[in-house]
Structure formats: structure tokens, C-alpha cells
Amino acid sequence: MMNKNKDHEKKKNKKPRLTWSEELHRKFVNVVNLLGIENAVPRKILAFMNDERLTKENVASHLQKYKLSLKRISSSCVPNKNGSIIGCGQFQNVSPSDPVYQNDAVQQKPMSTLHSDERLDSLVDDVLLQWWEDNNQDPTDLSDVIGTLLNTPPLKDAVNSNLGSTQDLVTLASSSCVSHESIEIGELRQEIAATRNETRQLRETIHALKAQQDMLVQVVLQLLPPNVLTQQ
DNA sequence: CCGAAAATAT
DNA sequence: GATATTTTCG
């Protein structure tokens, strides 16, 4: 009808172009990790995210891009698997400026080579505190509450690796203490033991919570297929 | 409904 | 021109 009326000023019933803020993306990744890339299909993701801003198409589109980025990353880690010729000289050629690292989650925790003390601190400050912080946030947001734990893939690994290095910590601390002759080695040991114990408890808590969440996810998934409201 | 590809918008 | 997001298609 309207002559040369471009779609410009037409904001009738059209939703404005969605932009995936970091917050939205984080939520998205949370849910995807929660469901597992396996069952992460648009409808379920949408239901779990439960965000009025989103439409199934939005999610589908973002999922497509997300999978592509995952694909790129994994393939750059495992160049090939052909049991034939061609010496495996393939090097990773994904520069830090690669869009993959800038746009999509998949952030690596740069704390794998820190020294014992720092590692412990990192564990507490950078991971666990983060976790608590996130978990204590607005408990009305299902996706956030549920996703937080799994949201931080580095969490489990970080905890385990640090837990594993606790032994080293003990020996390290002991030796350095001995060399400085009698500096309350007893207290030190105690402290170490306490920390160790604390860490163990935290790990247990995390395991428990994860189990709870996994269970919850299963329940919701069972409840989903029928006809959960999915229209926006 | 899903995922991939083509079309647009930024 | 490159990306991000939307729309079309199978």
C-alpha cells in the first residue's frame, strides 16, 4: 500500500533486533551446559531460560552460532585423527584475537600454573566466592540458580586440581618452615589441615549441589515434552 | 520442531 | 568488509 515505504520506520509489531548481551549469553551458556549440549535444543533452552526477551528463533539462531564456535575450538585442539601419513605437525592457529575468543564464552581460567599459595587463594577468591556470590543472587531466577554451578566448568576442575596439590602444599610448607628452624610448624600444619578439611567440605557441598541440580534437570526435562508454555 | 544456509542489518 | 541476527528452507 504505502509506496516505497521501507521497513525503516515500521515498528508496528516487530520486535527490535535482539542483541545478545553478555548477561544473556551467560544465561544461555548456563542453560546449555545444564542440559548438556546433547539435549540443548531451542525449545528446552527457551523454557529453561524463561526470559521474556527471547523467542525460540532467537535461541535457535544463537545456538547455531554457539555450536559453530564450539566446533572451531574443539577442532583446533584435536587437529586430526587420521591414522595415516602426514606427520602431525598441525599447530593451533587460533589467535587470541580470533572472534571465537571474543564473542563466545569458553573462557579459560588462566590460573593453572600459579604457585601453591596463589592457587589456593585463587580457588577461594576467584572461584568459590564467585560461586557463592552467584548462588546467593536473586533466587527467583531459575536459570541462574540452576546454571550457576555448572555454569563454571572451571569450578570442578579448579577444586580438584587444587585439592590434588594440597599434598604438595603440605610438603612445601613444611620444608620451608623447617629451614627457618622453629617457626610454629605445629600451627602451620594445623592451618594446612584446616584448609584441607575446608576444601574437602566445599567439594562435598559442590558435589551434593551438583547432584541435586542434575536431578532437578531430569525432573524438568521429564515435565517439558508435553506442552510447556513456549509461545512468546 | 530442528538445524543449516541464505538474507539482512549493523 | 566482517559480524551479528533474522528469515527461509528442507
mmCIF file of C-alpha atoms in Angstrom, chain A:
data_model
loop_
_atom_site.group_PDB
_atom_site.id
_atom_site.type_symbol
_atom_site.label_atom_id
_atom_site.label_comp_id
_atom_site.label_asym_id
_atom_site.label_seq_id
_atom_site.Cartn_x
_atom_site.Cartn_y
_atom_site.Cartn_z
ATOM 1 C CA MET A 1 0.000 0.000 0.000
ATOM 2 C CA MET A 2 2.358 2.601 1.193
ATOM 3 C CA ASN A 3 4.543 3.474 -1.697
ATOM 4 C CA LYS A 4 8.267 2.985 -1.242
ATOM 5 C CA ASN A 5 7.771 2.677 2.450
ATOM 6 C CA LYS A 6 10.876 0.934 3.526
ATOM 7 C CA ASP A 7 10.757 -1.219 6.605
ATOM 8 C CA HIS A 8 12.576 1.532 8.341
ATOM 9 C CA GLU A 9 10.059 3.426 10.393
ATOM 10 C CA LYS A 10 7.827 0.418 10.606
ATOM 11 C CA LYS A 11 7.946 -0.558 14.204
ATOM 12 C CA LYS A 12 4.439 -1.878 14.168
ATOM 13 C CA ASN A 13 4.531 -5.282 15.760
ATOM 14 C CA LYS A 14 8.068 -6.152 15.052
ATOM 15 C CA LYS A 15 10.380 -6.834 17.906
ATOM 16 C CA PRO A 16 13.561 -4.879 17.719
ATOM 17 C CA ARG A 17 16.633 -6.752 16.695
ATOM 18 C CA LEU A 18 17.849 -8.709 19.644
ATOM 19 C CA THR A 19 21.363 -8.174 20.814
ATOM 20 C CA TRP A 20 22.915 -10.826 22.983
ATOM 21 C CA SER A 21 24.296 -9.019 25.952
ATOM 22 C CA GLU A 22 26.919 -10.779 27.999
ATOM 23 C CA GLU A 23 24.345 -11.376 30.635
ATOM 24 C CA LEU A 24 22.002 -13.021 28.166
ATOM 25 C CA HIS A 25 24.766 -15.081 26.677
ATOM 26 C CA ARG A 26 25.905 -16.157 30.107
ATOM 27 C CA LYS A 27 22.413 -17.276 30.887
ATOM 28 C CA PHE A 28 22.289 -19.097 27.596
ATOM 29 C CA VAL A 29 25.536 -20.911 28.207
ATOM 30 C CA ASN A 30 24.397 -21.792 31.685
ATOM 31 C CA VAL A 31 21.323 -23.492 30.414
ATOM 32 C CA VAL A 32 23.111 -25.223 27.580
ATOM 33 C CA ASN A 33 25.680 -26.619 29.957
ATOM 34 C CA LEU A 34 22.955 -27.557 32.315
ATOM 35 C CA LEU A 35 21.069 -29.532 29.721
ATOM 36 C CA GLY A 36 24.195 -30.775 28.097
ATOM 37 C CA ILE A 37 24.962 -29.896 24.519
ATOM 38 C CA GLU A 38 23.128 -33.109 23.755
ATOM 39 C CA ASN A 39 19.639 -32.125 24.759
ATOM 40 C CA ALA A 40 20.161 -28.473 24.242
ATOM 41 C CA VAL A 41 17.540 -27.731 21.634
ATOM 42 C CA PRO A 42 15.861 -24.364 21.206
ATOM 43 C CA ARG A 43 12.586 -25.248 22.849
ATOM 44 C CA LYS A 44 14.174 -26.585 26.011
ATOM 45 C CA ILE A 45 16.720 -23.839 26.198
ATOM 46 C CA LEU A 46 13.999 -21.285 25.856
ATOM 47 C CA ALA A 47 11.922 -22.926 28.566
ATOM 48 C CA PHE A 48 14.837 -23.061 30.934
ATOM 49 C CA MET A 49 15.968 -19.556 30.307
ATOM 50 C CA ASN A 50 12.461 -18.342 30.812
ATOM 51 C CA ASP A 51 13.246 -14.911 29.538
ATOM 52 C CA GLU A 52 10.573 -12.735 28.027
ATOM 53 C CA ARG A 53 13.069 -11.038 25.858
ATOM 54 C CA LEU A 54 13.695 -14.186 23.915
ATOM 55 C CA THR A 55 11.925 -16.016 21.190
ATOM 56 C CA LYS A 56 12.590 -19.514 20.017
ATOM 57 C CA GLU A 57 14.095 -18.200 16.812
ATOM 58 C CA ASN A 58 16.467 -16.031 18.749
ATOM 59 C CA VAL A 59 17.668 -19.004 20.707
ATOM 60 C CA ALA A 60 17.914 -21.222 17.678
ATOM 61 C CA SER A 61 19.991 -18.689 15.892
ATOM 62 C CA HIS A 62 22.279 -18.139 18.799
ATOM 63 C CA LEU A 63 22.609 -21.852 19.328
ATOM 64 C CA GLN A 64 23.723 -22.258 15.772
ATOM 65 C CA LYS A 65 26.452 -19.719 16.199
ATOM 66 C CA TYR A 66 27.414 -21.132 19.554
ATOM 67 C CA LYS A 67 27.812 -24.623 18.152
ATOM 68 C CA LEU A 68 29.960 -23.329 15.371
ATOM 69 C CA SER A 69 32.278 -21.693 17.844
ATOM 70 C CA LEU A 70 32.460 -24.883 19.874
ATOM 71 C CA LYS A 71 33.267 -26.792 16.753
ATOM 72 C CA ARG A 72 36.067 -24.462 15.863
ATOM 73 C CA ILE A 73 37.596 -24.676 19.266
ATOM 74 C CA SER A 74 37.463 -28.421 19.600
ATOM 75 C CA SER A 75 38.836 -28.946 16.129
ATOM 76 C CA SER A 76 41.718 -26.648 16.907
ATOM 77 C CA CYS A 77 42.538 -28.814 19.895
ATOM 78 C CA VAL A 78 42.332 -32.083 18.037
ATOM 79 C CA PRO A 79 43.634 -31.292 14.590
ATOM 80 C CA ASN A 80 43.228 -34.724 13.060
ATOM 81 C CA LYS A 81 42.826 -38.364 13.766
ATOM 82 C CA ASN A 82 43.747 -39.988 10.501
ATOM 83 C CA GLY A 83 45.906 -42.959 11.236
ATOM 84 C CA SER A 84 47.825 -42.444 8.070
ATOM 85 C CA ILE A 85 50.713 -40.460 6.790
ATOM 86 C CA ILE A 86 51.148 -36.751 7.111
ATOM 87 C CA GLY A 87 53.243 -36.035 10.159
ATOM 88 C CA CYS A 88 51.142 -34.389 12.808
ATOM 89 C CA GLY A 89 52.767 -31.027 12.602
ATOM 90 C CA GLN A 90 49.481 -29.195 12.710
ATOM 91 C CA PHE A 91 49.761 -26.339 15.090
ATOM 92 C CA GLN A 92 46.965 -24.393 16.565
ATOM 93 C CA ASN A 93 46.309 -21.350 14.525
ATOM 94 C CA VAL A 94 43.667 -19.648 16.545
ATOM 95 C CA SER A 95 44.998 -16.314 17.608
ATOM 96 C CA PRO A 96 43.784 -14.601 20.758
ATOM 97 C CA SER A 97 42.173 -12.037 18.537
ATOM 98 C CA ASP A 98 40.081 -14.735 16.976
ATOM 99 C CA PRO A 99 36.412 -13.833 17.166
ATOM 100 C CA VAL A 100 35.786 -17.092 18.900
ATOM 101 C CA TYR A 101 37.587 -15.902 21.970
ATOM 102 C CA GLN A 102 35.969 -12.549 21.953
ATOM 103 C CA ASN A 103 32.368 -13.341 21.366
ATOM 104 C CA ASP A 104 31.659 -16.677 22.887
ATOM 105 C CA ALA A 105 32.019 -17.812 26.406
ATOM 106 C CA VAL A 106 34.545 -20.607 26.622
ATOM 107 C CA GLN A 107 36.832 -18.570 28.726
ATOM 108 C CA GLN A 108 39.876 -20.286 30.067
ATOM 109 C CA LYS A 109 40.914 -19.833 33.626
ATOM 110 C CA PRO A 110 44.451 -18.515 33.481
ATOM 111 C CA MET A 111 45.339 -19.985 36.813
ATOM 112 C CA SER A 112 46.709 -23.384 36.016
ATOM 113 C CA THR A 113 50.341 -22.501 36.519
ATOM 114 C CA LEU A 114 50.220 -20.402 39.626
ATOM 115 C CA HIS A 115 52.178 -21.360 42.676
ATOM 116 C CA SER A 116 50.627 -23.162 45.541
ATOM 117 C CA ASP A 117 49.777 -20.171 47.659
ATOM 118 C CA GLU A 118 48.299 -18.251 44.803
ATOM 119 C CA ARG A 119 46.440 -21.269 43.643
ATOM 120 C CA LEU A 120 44.737 -21.648 46.954
ATOM 121 C CA ASP A 121 43.869 -18.003 47.030
ATOM 122 C CA SER A 122 42.569 -18.170 43.535
ATOM 123 C CA LEU A 123 40.463 -21.100 44.444
ATOM 124 C CA VAL A 124 38.818 -19.250 47.254
ATOM 125 C CA ASP A 125 38.655 -15.762 45.883
ATOM 126 C CA ASP A 126 38.186 -16.321 42.248
ATOM 127 C CA VAL A 127 36.094 -19.418 42.188
ATOM 128 C CA LEU A 128 34.304 -20.276 45.349
ATOM 129 C CA LEU A 129 33.449 -16.731 46.298
ATOM 130 C CA GLN A 130 32.230 -16.215 42.808
ATOM 131 C CA TRP A 131 30.122 -19.261 43.196
ATOM 132 C CA TRP A 132 28.569 -18.208 46.443
ATOM 133 C CA GLU A 133 28.008 -14.763 45.133
ATOM 134 C CA ASP A 134 26.189 -16.045 42.127
ATOM 135 C CA ASN A 135 24.236 -18.510 44.135
ATOM 136 C CA ASN A 136 23.031 -16.016 46.624
ATOM 137 C CA GLN A 137 21.725 -13.801 43.945
ATOM 138 C CA ASP A 138 18.105 -13.456 43.125
ATOM 139 C CA PRO A 139 16.873 -16.963 43.765
ATOM 140 C CA THR A 140 13.807 -16.331 41.662
ATOM 141 C CA ASP A 141 15.753 -16.729 38.502
ATOM 142 C CA LEU A 142 15.638 -20.420 37.829
ATOM 143 C CA SER A 143 18.178 -20.455 35.073
ATOM 144 C CA ASP A 144 20.704 -18.569 37.119
ATOM 145 C CA VAL A 145 20.253 -20.565 40.259
ATOM 146 C CA ILE A 146 20.390 -23.832 38.435
ATOM 147 C CA GLY A 147 23.004 -22.874 35.970
ATOM 148 C CA THR A 148 25.469 -21.252 38.252
ATOM 149 C CA LEU A 149 27.169 -24.390 39.396
ATOM 150 C CA LEU A 150 27.545 -25.970 36.015
ATOM 151 C CA ASN A 151 27.982 -22.532 34.634
ATOM 152 C CA THR A 152 31.512 -22.521 35.867
ATOM 153 C CA PRO A 153 33.077 -25.554 34.275
ATOM 154 C CA PRO A 154 36.396 -24.462 35.710
ATOM 155 C CA LEU A 155 34.959 -24.836 39.166
ATOM 156 C CA LYS A 156 35.077 -28.573 39.431
ATOM 157 C CA ASP A 157 38.460 -28.823 37.818
ATOM 158 C CA ALA A 158 39.830 -25.999 39.852
ATOM 159 C CA VAL A 159 38.694 -27.569 43.044
ATOM 160 C CA ASN A 160 40.015 -30.972 42.143
ATOM 161 C CA SER A 161 43.353 -29.764 40.910
ATOM 162 C CA ASN A 162 43.866 -27.635 43.950
ATOM 163 C CA LEU A 163 42.760 -30.465 46.102
ATOM 164 C CA GLY A 164 45.287 -32.663 44.419
ATOM 165 C CA SER A 165 48.042 -30.194 45.031
ATOM 166 C CA THR A 166 47.258 -29.978 48.680
ATOM 167 C CA GLN A 167 49.853 -32.654 49.288
ATOM 168 C CA ASP A 168 52.439 -30.539 47.604
ATOM 169 C CA LEU A 169 51.360 -27.652 49.711
ATOM 170 C CA VAL A 170 51.978 -29.598 52.843
ATOM 171 C CA THR A 171 55.440 -30.733 51.903
ATOM 172 C CA LEU A 172 56.338 -27.346 50.532
ATOM 173 C CA ALA A 173 55.203 -25.518 53.574
ATOM 174 C CA SER A 174 56.824 -27.984 55.924
ATOM 175 C CA SER A 175 60.219 -27.844 54.294
ATOM 176 C CA SER A 176 60.337 -24.095 54.050
ATOM 177 C CA CYS A 177 59.309 -23.953 57.640
ATOM 178 C CA VAL A 178 61.966 -26.373 58.777
ATOM 179 C CA SER A 179 64.684 -24.444 57.050
ATOM 180 C CA HIS A 180 63.654 -21.417 59.037
ATOM 181 C CA GLU A 181 64.090 -23.541 62.099
ATOM 182 C CA SER A 182 61.329 -23.481 64.687
ATOM 183 C CA ILE A 183 58.555 -21.330 63.404
ATOM 184 C CA GLU A 184 55.471 -22.832 64.837
ATOM 185 C CA ILE A 185 55.468 -25.724 62.473
ATOM 186 C CA GLY A 186 52.654 -27.041 64.518
ATOM 187 C CA GLU A 187 50.413 -24.116 63.788
ATOM 188 C CA LEU A 188 51.307 -24.310 60.181
ATOM 189 C CA ARG A 189 50.391 -27.911 59.991
ATOM 190 C CA GLN A 190 47.179 -27.183 61.736
ATOM 191 C CA GLU A 191 46.348 -24.417 59.374
ATOM 192 C CA ILE A 192 47.087 -26.568 56.434
ATOM 193 C CA ALA A 193 44.970 -29.329 57.797
ATOM 194 C CA ALA A 194 42.149 -26.910 58.388
ATOM 195 C CA THR A 195 42.344 -25.560 54.891
ATOM 196 C CA ARG A 196 42.479 -29.031 53.550
ATOM 197 C CA ASN A 197 39.450 -30.007 55.511
ATOM 198 C CA GLU A 198 37.609 -26.924 54.446
ATOM 199 C CA THR A 199 38.376 -27.672 50.873
ATOM 200 C CA ARG A 200 37.124 -31.179 51.268
ATOM 201 C CA GLN A 201 33.880 -29.990 52.739
ATOM 202 C CA LEU A 202 33.423 -27.494 49.979
ATOM 203 C CA ARG A 203 33.973 -30.178 47.457
ATOM 204 C CA GLU A 204 31.360 -32.307 49.108
ATOM 205 C CA THR A 205 28.941 -29.444 49.118
ATOM 206 C CA ILE A 206 29.559 -28.842 45.479
ATOM 207 C CA HIS A 207 29.056 -32.479 44.658
ATOM 208 C CA ALA A 208 25.836 -32.551 46.578
ATOM 209 C CA LEU A 209 24.538 -29.449 44.911
ATOM 210 C CA LYS A 210 25.501 -30.714 41.518
ATOM 211 C CA ALA A 211 23.696 -33.952 42.156
ATOM 212 C CA GLN A 212 20.658 -32.038 43.275
ATOM 213 C CA GLN A 213 20.721 -29.943 40.202
ATOM 214 C CA ASP A 214 21.213 -32.854 37.871
ATOM 215 C CA MET A 215 18.210 -34.443 39.434
ATOM 216 C CA LEU A 216 16.210 -31.284 39.103
ATOM 217 C CA VAL A 217 17.166 -31.044 35.483
ATOM 218 C CA GLN A 218 15.965 -34.557 34.862
ATOM 219 C CA VAL A 219 12.671 -33.801 36.500
ATOM 220 C CA VAL A 220 12.143 -30.693 34.471
ATOM 221 C CA LEU A 221 13.100 -32.454 31.296
ATOM 222 C CA GLN A 222 10.507 -35.084 32.036
ATOM 223 C CA LEU A 223 7.991 -32.371 32.567
ATOM 224 C CA LEU A 224 8.918 -30.469 29.464
ATOM 225 C CA PRO A 225 7.991 -32.557 26.408
ATOM 226 C CA PRO A 226 4.191 -32.385 26.881
ATOM 227 C CA ASN A 227 3.340 -28.777 26.292
ATOM 228 C CA VAL A 228 5.119 -26.341 28.428
ATOM 229 C CA LEU A 229 4.183 -22.843 27.526
ATOM 230 C CA THR A 230 6.563 -21.875 24.815
ATOM 231 C CA GLN A 231 4.864 -19.098 22.966
ATOM 232 C CA GLN A 232 6.079 -15.596 23.247
#
